[in-house]
Short mmCIF file of C-alpha atoms in Angstrom, two decimals:
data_model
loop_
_atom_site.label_atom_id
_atom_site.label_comp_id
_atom_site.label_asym_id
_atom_site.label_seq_id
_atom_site.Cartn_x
_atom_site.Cartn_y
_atom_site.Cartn_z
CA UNK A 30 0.00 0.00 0.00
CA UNK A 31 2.52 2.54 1.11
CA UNK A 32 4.84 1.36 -1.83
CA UNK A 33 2.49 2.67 -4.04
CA UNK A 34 3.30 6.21 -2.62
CA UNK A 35 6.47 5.51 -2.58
CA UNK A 36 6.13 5.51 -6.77
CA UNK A 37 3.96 8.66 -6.23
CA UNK A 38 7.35 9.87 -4.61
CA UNK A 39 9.18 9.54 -7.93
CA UNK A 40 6.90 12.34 -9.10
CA UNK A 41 7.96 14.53 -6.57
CA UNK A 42 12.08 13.80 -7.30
CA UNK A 43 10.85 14.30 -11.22
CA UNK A 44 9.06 17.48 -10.58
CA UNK A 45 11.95 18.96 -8.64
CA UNK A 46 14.90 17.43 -11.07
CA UNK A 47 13.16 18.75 -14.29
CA UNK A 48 12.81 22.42 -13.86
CA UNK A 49 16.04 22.48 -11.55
CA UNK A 50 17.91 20.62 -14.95
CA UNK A 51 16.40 22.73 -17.90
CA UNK A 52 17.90 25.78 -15.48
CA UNK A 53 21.21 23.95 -14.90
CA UNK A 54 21.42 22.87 -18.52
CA UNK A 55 20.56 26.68 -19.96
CA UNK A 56 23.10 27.95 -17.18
CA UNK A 57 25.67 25.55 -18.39
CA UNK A 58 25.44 26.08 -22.16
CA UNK A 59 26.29 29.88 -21.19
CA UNK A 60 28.55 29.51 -19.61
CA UNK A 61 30.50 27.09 -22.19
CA UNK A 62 29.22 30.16 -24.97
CA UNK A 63 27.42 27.15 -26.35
CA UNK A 64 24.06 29.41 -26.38
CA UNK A 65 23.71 32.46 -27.64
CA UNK A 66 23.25 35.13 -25.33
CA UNK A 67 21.69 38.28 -27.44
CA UNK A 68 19.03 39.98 -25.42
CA UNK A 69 16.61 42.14 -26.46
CA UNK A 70 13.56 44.14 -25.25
CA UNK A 71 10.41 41.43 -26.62
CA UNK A 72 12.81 38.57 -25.68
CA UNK A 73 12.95 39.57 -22.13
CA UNK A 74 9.47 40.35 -21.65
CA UNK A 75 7.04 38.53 -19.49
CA UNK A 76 5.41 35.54 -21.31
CA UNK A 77 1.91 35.61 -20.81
CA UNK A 78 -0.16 33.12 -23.83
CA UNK A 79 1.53 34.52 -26.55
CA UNK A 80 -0.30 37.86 -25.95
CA UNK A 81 1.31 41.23 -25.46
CA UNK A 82 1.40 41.81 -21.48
CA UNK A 83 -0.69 44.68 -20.54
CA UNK A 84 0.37 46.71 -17.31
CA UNK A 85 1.42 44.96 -13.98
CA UNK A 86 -0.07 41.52 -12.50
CA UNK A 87 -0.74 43.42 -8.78
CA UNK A 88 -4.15 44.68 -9.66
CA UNK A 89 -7.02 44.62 -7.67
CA UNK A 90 -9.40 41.89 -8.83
CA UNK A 91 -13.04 42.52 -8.64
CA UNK A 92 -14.80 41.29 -5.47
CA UNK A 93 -16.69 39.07 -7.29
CA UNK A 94 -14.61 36.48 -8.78
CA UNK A 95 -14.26 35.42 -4.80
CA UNK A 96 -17.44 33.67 -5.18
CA UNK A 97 -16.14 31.58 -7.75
CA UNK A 98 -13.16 30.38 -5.39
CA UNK A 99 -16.13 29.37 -3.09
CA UNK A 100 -18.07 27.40 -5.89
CA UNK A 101 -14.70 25.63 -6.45
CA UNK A 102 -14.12 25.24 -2.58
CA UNK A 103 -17.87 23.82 -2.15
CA UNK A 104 -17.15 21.43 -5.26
CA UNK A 105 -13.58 20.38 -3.83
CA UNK A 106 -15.14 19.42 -0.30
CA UNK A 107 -17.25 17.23 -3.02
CA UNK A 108 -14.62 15.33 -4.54
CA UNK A 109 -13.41 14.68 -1.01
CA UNK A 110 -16.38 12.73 -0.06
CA UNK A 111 -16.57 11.08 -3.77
CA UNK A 112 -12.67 9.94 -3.03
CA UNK A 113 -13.66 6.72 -0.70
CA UNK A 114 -17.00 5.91 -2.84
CA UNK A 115 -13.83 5.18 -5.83
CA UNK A 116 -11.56 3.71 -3.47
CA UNK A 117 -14.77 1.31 -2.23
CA UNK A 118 -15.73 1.11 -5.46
CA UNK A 119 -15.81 -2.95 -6.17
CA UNK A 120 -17.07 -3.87 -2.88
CA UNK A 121 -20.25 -1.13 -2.71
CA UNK A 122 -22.18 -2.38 -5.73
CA UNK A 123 -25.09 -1.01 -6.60
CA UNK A 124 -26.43 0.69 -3.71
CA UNK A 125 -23.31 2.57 -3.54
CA UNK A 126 -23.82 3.59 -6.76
CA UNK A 127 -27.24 4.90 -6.02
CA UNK A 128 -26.72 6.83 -3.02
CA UNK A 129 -23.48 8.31 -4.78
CA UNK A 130 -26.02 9.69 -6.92
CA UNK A 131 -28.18 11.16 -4.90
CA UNK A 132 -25.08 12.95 -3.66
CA UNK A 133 -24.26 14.32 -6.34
CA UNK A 134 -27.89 15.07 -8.21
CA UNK A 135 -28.31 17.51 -4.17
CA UNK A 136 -25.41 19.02 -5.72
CA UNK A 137 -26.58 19.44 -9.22
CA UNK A 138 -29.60 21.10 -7.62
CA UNK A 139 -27.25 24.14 -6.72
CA UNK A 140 -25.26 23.99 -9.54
CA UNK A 141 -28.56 24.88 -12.05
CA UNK A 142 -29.21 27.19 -8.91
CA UNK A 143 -25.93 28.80 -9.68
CA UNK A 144 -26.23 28.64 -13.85
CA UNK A 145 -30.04 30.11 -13.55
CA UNK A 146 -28.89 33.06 -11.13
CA UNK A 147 -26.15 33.76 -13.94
CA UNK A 148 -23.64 33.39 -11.01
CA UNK A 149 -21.57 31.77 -13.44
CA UNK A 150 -21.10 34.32 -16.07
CA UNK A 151 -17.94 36.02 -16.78
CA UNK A 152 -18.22 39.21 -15.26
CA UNK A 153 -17.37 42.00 -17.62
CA UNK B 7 13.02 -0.81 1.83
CA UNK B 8 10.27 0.01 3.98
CA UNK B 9 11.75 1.11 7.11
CA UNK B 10 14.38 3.12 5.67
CA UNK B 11 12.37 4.87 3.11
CA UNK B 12 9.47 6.18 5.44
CA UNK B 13 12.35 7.24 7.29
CA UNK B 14 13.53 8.82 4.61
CA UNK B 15 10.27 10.55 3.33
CA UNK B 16 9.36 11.63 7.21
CA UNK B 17 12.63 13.47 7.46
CA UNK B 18 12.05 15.19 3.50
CA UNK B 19 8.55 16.26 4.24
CA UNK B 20 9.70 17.17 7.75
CA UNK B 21 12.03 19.72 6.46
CA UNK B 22 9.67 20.99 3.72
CA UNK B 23 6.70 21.59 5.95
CA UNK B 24 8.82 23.13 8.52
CA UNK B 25 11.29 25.17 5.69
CA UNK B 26 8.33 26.51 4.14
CA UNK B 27 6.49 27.08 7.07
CA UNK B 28 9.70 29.24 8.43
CA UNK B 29 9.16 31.01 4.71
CA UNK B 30 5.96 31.50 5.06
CA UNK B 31 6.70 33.95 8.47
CA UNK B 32 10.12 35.66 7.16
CA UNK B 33 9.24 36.48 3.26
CA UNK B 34 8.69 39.94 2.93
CA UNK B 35 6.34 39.83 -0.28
CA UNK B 36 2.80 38.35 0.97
CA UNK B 37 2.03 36.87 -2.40
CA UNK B 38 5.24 34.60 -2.14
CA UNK B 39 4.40 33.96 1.78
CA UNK B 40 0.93 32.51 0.30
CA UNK B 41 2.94 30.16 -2.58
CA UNK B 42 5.58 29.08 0.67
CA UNK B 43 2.41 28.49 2.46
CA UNK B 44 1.25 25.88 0.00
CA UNK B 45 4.46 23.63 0.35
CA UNK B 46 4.19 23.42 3.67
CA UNK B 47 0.66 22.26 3.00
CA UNK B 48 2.15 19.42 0.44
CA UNK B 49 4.73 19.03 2.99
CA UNK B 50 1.51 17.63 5.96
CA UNK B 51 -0.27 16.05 3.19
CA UNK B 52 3.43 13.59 2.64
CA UNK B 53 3.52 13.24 6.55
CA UNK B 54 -0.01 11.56 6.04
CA UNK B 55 1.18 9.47 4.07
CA UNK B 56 3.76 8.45 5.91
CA UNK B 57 1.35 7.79 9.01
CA UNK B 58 -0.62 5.68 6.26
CA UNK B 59 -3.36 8.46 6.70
CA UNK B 60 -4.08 8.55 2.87
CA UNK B 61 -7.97 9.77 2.85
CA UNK B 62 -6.63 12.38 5.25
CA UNK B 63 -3.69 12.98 2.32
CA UNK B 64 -6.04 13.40 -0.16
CA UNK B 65 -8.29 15.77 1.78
CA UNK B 66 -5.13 17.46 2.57
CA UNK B 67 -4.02 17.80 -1.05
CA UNK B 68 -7.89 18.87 -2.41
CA UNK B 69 -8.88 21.05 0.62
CA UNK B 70 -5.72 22.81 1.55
CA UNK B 71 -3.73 22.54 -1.53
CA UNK B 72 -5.88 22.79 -3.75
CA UNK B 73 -8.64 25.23 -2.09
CA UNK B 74 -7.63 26.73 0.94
CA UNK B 75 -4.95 28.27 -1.21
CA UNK B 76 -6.90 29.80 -3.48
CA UNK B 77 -9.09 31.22 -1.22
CA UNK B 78 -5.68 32.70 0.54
CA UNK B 79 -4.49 34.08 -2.93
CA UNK B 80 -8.30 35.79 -4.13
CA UNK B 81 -8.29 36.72 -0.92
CA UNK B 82 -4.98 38.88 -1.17
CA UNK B 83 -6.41 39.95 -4.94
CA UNK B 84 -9.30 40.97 -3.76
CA UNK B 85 -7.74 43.24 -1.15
CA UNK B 86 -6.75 46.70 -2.06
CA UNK B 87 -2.65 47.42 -1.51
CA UNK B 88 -2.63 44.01 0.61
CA UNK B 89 0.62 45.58 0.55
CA UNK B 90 2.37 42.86 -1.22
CA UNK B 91 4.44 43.95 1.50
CA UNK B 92 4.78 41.39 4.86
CA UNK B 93 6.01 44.09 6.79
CA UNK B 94 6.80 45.29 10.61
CA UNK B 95 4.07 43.94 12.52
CA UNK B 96 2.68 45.36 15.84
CA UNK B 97 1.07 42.30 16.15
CA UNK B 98 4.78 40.48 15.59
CA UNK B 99 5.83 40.27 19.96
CA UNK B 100 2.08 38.62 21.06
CA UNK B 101 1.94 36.62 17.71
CA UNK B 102 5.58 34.90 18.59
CA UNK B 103 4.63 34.76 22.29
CA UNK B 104 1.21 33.04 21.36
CA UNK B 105 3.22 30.79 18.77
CA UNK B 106 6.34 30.00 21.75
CA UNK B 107 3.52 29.48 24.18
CA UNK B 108 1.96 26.78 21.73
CA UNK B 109 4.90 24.72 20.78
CA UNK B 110 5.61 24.67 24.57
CA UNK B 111 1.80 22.48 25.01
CA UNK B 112 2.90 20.60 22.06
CA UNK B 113 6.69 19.68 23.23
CA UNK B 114 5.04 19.14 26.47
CA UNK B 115 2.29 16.90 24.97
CA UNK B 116 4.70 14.91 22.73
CA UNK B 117 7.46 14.48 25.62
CA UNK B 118 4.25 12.95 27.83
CA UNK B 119 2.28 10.95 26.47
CA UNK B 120 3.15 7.41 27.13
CA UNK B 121 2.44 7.23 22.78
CA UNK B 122 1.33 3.43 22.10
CA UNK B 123 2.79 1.88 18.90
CA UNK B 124 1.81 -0.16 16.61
CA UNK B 125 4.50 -3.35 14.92
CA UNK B 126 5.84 -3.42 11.90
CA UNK B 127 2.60 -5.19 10.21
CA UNK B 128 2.37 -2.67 7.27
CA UNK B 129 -0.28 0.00 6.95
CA UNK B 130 -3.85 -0.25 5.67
CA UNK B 131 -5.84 1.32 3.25
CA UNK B 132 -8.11 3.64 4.90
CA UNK B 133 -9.75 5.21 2.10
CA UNK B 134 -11.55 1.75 1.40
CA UNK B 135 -13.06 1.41 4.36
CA UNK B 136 -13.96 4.48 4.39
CA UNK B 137 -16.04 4.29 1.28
CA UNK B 138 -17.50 1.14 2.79
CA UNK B 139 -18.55 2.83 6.27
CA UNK B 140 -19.69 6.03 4.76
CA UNK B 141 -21.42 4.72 1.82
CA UNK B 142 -23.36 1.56 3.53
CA UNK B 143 -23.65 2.58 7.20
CA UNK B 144 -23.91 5.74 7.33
CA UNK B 145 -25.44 7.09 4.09
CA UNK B 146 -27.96 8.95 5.77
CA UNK B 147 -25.19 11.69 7.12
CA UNK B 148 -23.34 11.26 3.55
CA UNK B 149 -26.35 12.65 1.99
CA UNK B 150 -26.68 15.45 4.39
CA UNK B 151 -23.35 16.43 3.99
CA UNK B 152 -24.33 16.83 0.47
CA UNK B 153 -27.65 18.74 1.64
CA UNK B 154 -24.98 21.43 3.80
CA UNK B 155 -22.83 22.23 0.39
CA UNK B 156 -25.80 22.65 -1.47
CA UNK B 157 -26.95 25.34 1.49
CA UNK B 158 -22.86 26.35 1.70
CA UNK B 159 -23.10 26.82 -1.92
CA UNK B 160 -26.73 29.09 -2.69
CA UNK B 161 -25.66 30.76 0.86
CA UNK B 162 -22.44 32.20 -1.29
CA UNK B 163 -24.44 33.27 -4.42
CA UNK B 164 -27.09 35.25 -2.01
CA UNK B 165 -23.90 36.48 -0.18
CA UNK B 166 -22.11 38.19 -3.11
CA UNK B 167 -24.56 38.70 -5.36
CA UNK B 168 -26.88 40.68 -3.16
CA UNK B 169 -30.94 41.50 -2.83
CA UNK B 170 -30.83 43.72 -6.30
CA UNK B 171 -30.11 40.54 -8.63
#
């Protein structure tokens, strides 16, 4: 059981040897004049999407994109309880299945709540 | 392999929660204390797993990682000049006093406890029987749970969006 995590670990030494070598490897090739190092205005800029950058990122957001951080925090505590109906999965059958959705169809009841009030549209 | 790598992962996760956490108080920039504070979140949810805790990993990872942090972040959007800047406290003497006075009961708690432990019979999946107990025994309170996000979640519409809409 914990061995599996253990593989889930390898992620972890991935995710932190990756960016740490593309740095290293970049840093290295300078230094040996391998890459060229011609800088320029556009090069240096901030990549954001391919899009020109407009002004800074420390702006103050509108208050009401909070509530979608709630709607995601309401449908995370979600997940959470869906995790052990997964893990379960084989041994729960049917009835697990059914109650699973009645857990979620509660849910959908405030999500078409949420979709009907508009709460969901991109404020302009 | 598995005594030494727990070992192993304990003392890594250790030192990230507590690195981060030590981040988290001394950056400057309040944006970059909020990222710190999300390692040191990663950091618990590892220590789970190494107490074999993993539904409590998961939650840790969705809730804390995953939401709690955002929730930190719009938070400091949403506020005007949040100051980016961690500065000079007032609050900096009763916060470390309130902080000493805390690890203190903890130490103390730790030192005390006469802690019982378990053999080296390998750890259990808890998530599993979880599912089982939550999903066959008690799915009366798993479907009210659902019934208090549904109220959590209309309860933040009517909160932001006011009377007018």
């Amino acid at each position: 059981m914990l061995g599996e995590y253990g593989h889930a670990s390898f992620l972890l030494i991935v995710g932190l040897v990756f960016p740490a070598g593309a740095i290293f490897t970049s840093w290295l090739f300078g230094r040996l004049h391998l890459r060229p190092a011609i800088s320029n205005p556009v090069k240096s800029e901030t990549y954001e999407c391919g899009v020109e950058s407009e002004g800074t990122a420390w702006v103050q957001f509108n208050f009401r994109y909070y509530l979608f951080a709630l709607l995601f925090l309401v449908f995370d505590v979600e997940v959470l309880f869906l995790f052990p109906w997964a893990a379960a999965f084989d041994t729960l059958g049917v009835g697990g299945f059914v109650a699973a959705m009645i857990f979620i169809g509660i849910l959908v009841i405030g999500f078409a709540y949420d979709w009907k009030k508009g709460a969901l549209e991109w404020v302009k | 392999m598995d005594g030494t790598g727990i070992v192993i992962a304990f003392w890594v996760f250790a030192a990230m929660t507590v690195g981060a956490a030590l981040l988290v108080v001394a950056l400057r920039n309040l944006f970059h204390a909020a990222l710190a504070l999300i390692v040191a979140f990663a950091g618990m949810a590892g220590l789970f797993v190494t107490l074999s805790a993993d539904f409590l990993a998961v939650g840790q990872v969705l809730i804390y990682v995953g939401a709690i942090s955002i929730l930190v972040i719009f938070a400091l959007m949403l506020t005007p000049l949040a100051g980016r800047h961690n500065g000079e406290s007032r609050y900096a003497l009763p916060a470390g006093g309130a902080a000493a006075g805390l690890a203190a009961v903890v130490i103390y708690a730790v030192l005390n406890v006469d802690w019982p432990l378990r053999g080296g019979e390998g750890f259990d999946e808890t998530a599993a029987l979880l599912g089982e107990a939550l999903l066959d025994t008690w799915v009366l309170p798993f479907e009210v749970v659902s019934v208090l996000l549904l109220a959590a979640m209309i309860g933040a519409i009517v909160l932001v969006r006011g009377d007018g809409e």
